[in-house]
Structure formats: C-alpha cells, structure tokens
C-alpha cells in the first residue's frame, strides 16, 4: 500500500491515532515506511510529552506519618509501637485544594503532608493536609490543603473506556515523585470475584508501590481512574494493575465534599450475574440482565412489586450484562432519584419505577463520617461520634445520649475490655457521657494509674468494660 498526497498530522492529535497511522505506514514500501515511521514516532513522542506536561501539575505526592503496633518476635506476647511513614500519590480535583487518593494511603496516618508539582518560584510546594472524609470499602479518601489557583484534573467518563485504549499512569512509584508510565486498558470493568460489587479498570501500565492514589488518564488527559493495587508474584509491577473507575471516584468525591461520608444508593435487591448454569436451569439468556435473588422486605424494589426470580434487563434504558453493570449504573444516581427498570418475568417484559435509597445497615457507615482531626479520642485509641438525631434514627438506643465508637485509630493507653466499633459509650466511671468533649474531659481528669469502667451499649445490650492503664 502506498501513501498518496500530503500527510499532515494535526498538532494536537490523540496518541492512539498517531500510533495507528504509524502502523499503517509499516505496510508501505521501505522508503515511505521509514519516512512515516520517523514522523509517527516523533509526533507520538511530542503528544505524550505535551500530555504529561499538562497532567503533572495535577498530581501530588502524599506523606503520611503515624504509628503501628508490631509483634516482637524475640519476646513472645510483647508488642512494639513503631513510627510508620507511608508515601503515595493523589490527584487535584479542584482549584481550591481538594485532592483524591486511596484510603489505604492515609488511613493510619496521624498527620499528612502533600507535595504539589510545578509550583512557581517563591510559591510553597509542601502543605499540611486535612482529611475531609474516607471510604474504606471503595478505598478512597478526600484531602484538603490550604491553597488556591491549583490545576485540577477534569473527570472523564470511565463508562466510555474501550479495551486496548491508551492510558497513562501518574504517581510516585517507590517514592520517586512525578513519574509517568504508559499502557493500555486491559479490561474496562474487572471484578475480583464474580459477584463483588466493586469494579476496577485493569491496565498493563506499570504501577508500583507509591503509585497508589495517582491518576490513570486517557489520551485526552482526563481522569479515568485512581490507581489502586496490582496483582504480582514478585512484589513489583507485572502488567496487572487496577484502578477505581472515574465515575465511582467522582461520586465519592461529591459525597465526601458535601457530607464527609459516602451515601450508598441501593434499590433493595440482591442480584447475581446470569451464568451458563443459571441460564440453563431457568431457561434464560446468559449475560443478559441480572437475576434477582432476594428482595429486601419493605424496600424500594419490594414496594415497586419486584419479585425473587425476576430478571432486571436494564436501568434507564441501559442494558445490564452482569452485577458489575448494575453497580456501575447505580453510581450515576443520587439518593432520592427514581430509576426505571425493565423487568423480565415469565417471558413478559414490563417497566417498573424504583426509588434509589440509602443503605441503612452498611457496617462502615459511621467510620466514613469521622476523621482524626475532629473525632480522635486518643486515650482509648478510637474515633467517636456524638450521638445525634441522625444516629438515633439508624440505630435504636436504650439511652438517648452517648458517644458512638466509629473506628479504631492508634493504640489505647489501657488494656482490658476494649470498646468495639458500633459500641455506644453512655458513661465513664458512673458519669454520664453526652458528647465527645465530655468524654475527653472525663478522661483528662483521671490519673494515669486510675482504672476506668465504661458503660456501653452493644447490639441493644448494656455492659461494663473494665480498662486498666498500661
């Protein structure tokens, strides 16, 4: 094949198109091949350089400092409290200092500092960060630094990703900041297990420890994912990396920025992908819709008339092939929205309107509402929430006031019957507790050698927890 006529490549051209032109030229005669090859490689290189220079100012390096407890192998039964430093990456998502990263990058940190790339002369590049909110289930966290005029990365639509599409991974692999690697999308919606609702973009772009929290971008420089983890036998990148899709990241960002925790939308069904065996047993088509296994009593689907054994074919006209499609679609809707489902029942199709409501029994729903700066009760090594009307609505309590244990954070100064996540502390040494401030005050008034007795409510039962000082 001979290329005819002038072949002018536009200055701003998707790298994939340049690559395609380059590959096309390989089929021509040697002379044209060599000329186009040089042109193609040069333009591809320039496009990647331009893309990298535009994205790099939006990528940050994150330093987290905290403590962890390790078993002392030389002394059986002993534990050692050691200082821990984590490094990771993040991406600026607003010009006024909001940054998204992975939860595991900052989860155990007592303090977080952020280094911003590309700052001008005389401008600070390192900032103390505040943790706005965290979602441990989806492994995402939102940070805030005190700076304006930053360069945010725009969100792309991860639902539009195609297998084989060119992507770049940015971050700080092994602590080396402002690095970039190139690869393709290996799979657009990968699950770790068949019915795991968490969805990942799989890529062969090299990702290493320290890349966690950094952006995965498309050839237009849009954020299409947050680099999260790798599958590896060696501990280094082996070309199997995973990123949280940008549509999920954008949903979590909006929730954390607005409320400090994530609202998980649901329609009140338990469903599963229709595999070949299921299709054969129920005379269905495989990978066409999802099979309803259970309907939550008095939930949105139950009220809409959906039954066990129904097949949900689509949401708002978008077809479903698996449980991952259902999960991804639900991230597009807010609590209180109404969606139209196409239902297949006994070979008959019908349209049903179902409300999107918030999951009320999420085991991590309280942990997502706290941060160390505001909610740490350091003597007990927990993060707490003052019981308010919102908490009372979600969990009936024997006594109206108290402090809810939302999460553990650090090492308790006491040993004995430790409070658990979900416990509500109603009193300490017989003194009623109505707020975090009151609990802190009572603890501060104690002598170091004093034992304490917490009255807590756990799963509807009252009990005393006896704790002694180490």
Tab-separated table of C-alpha atoms in Angstrom, residues 17 341 428:
chain	number	residue	atom	x	y	z
A	17	UNK	CA	-4.379	7.934	16.140
A	341	UNK	CA	-36.080	-0.818	35.402
A	428	UNK	CA	-17.393	6.509	82.311
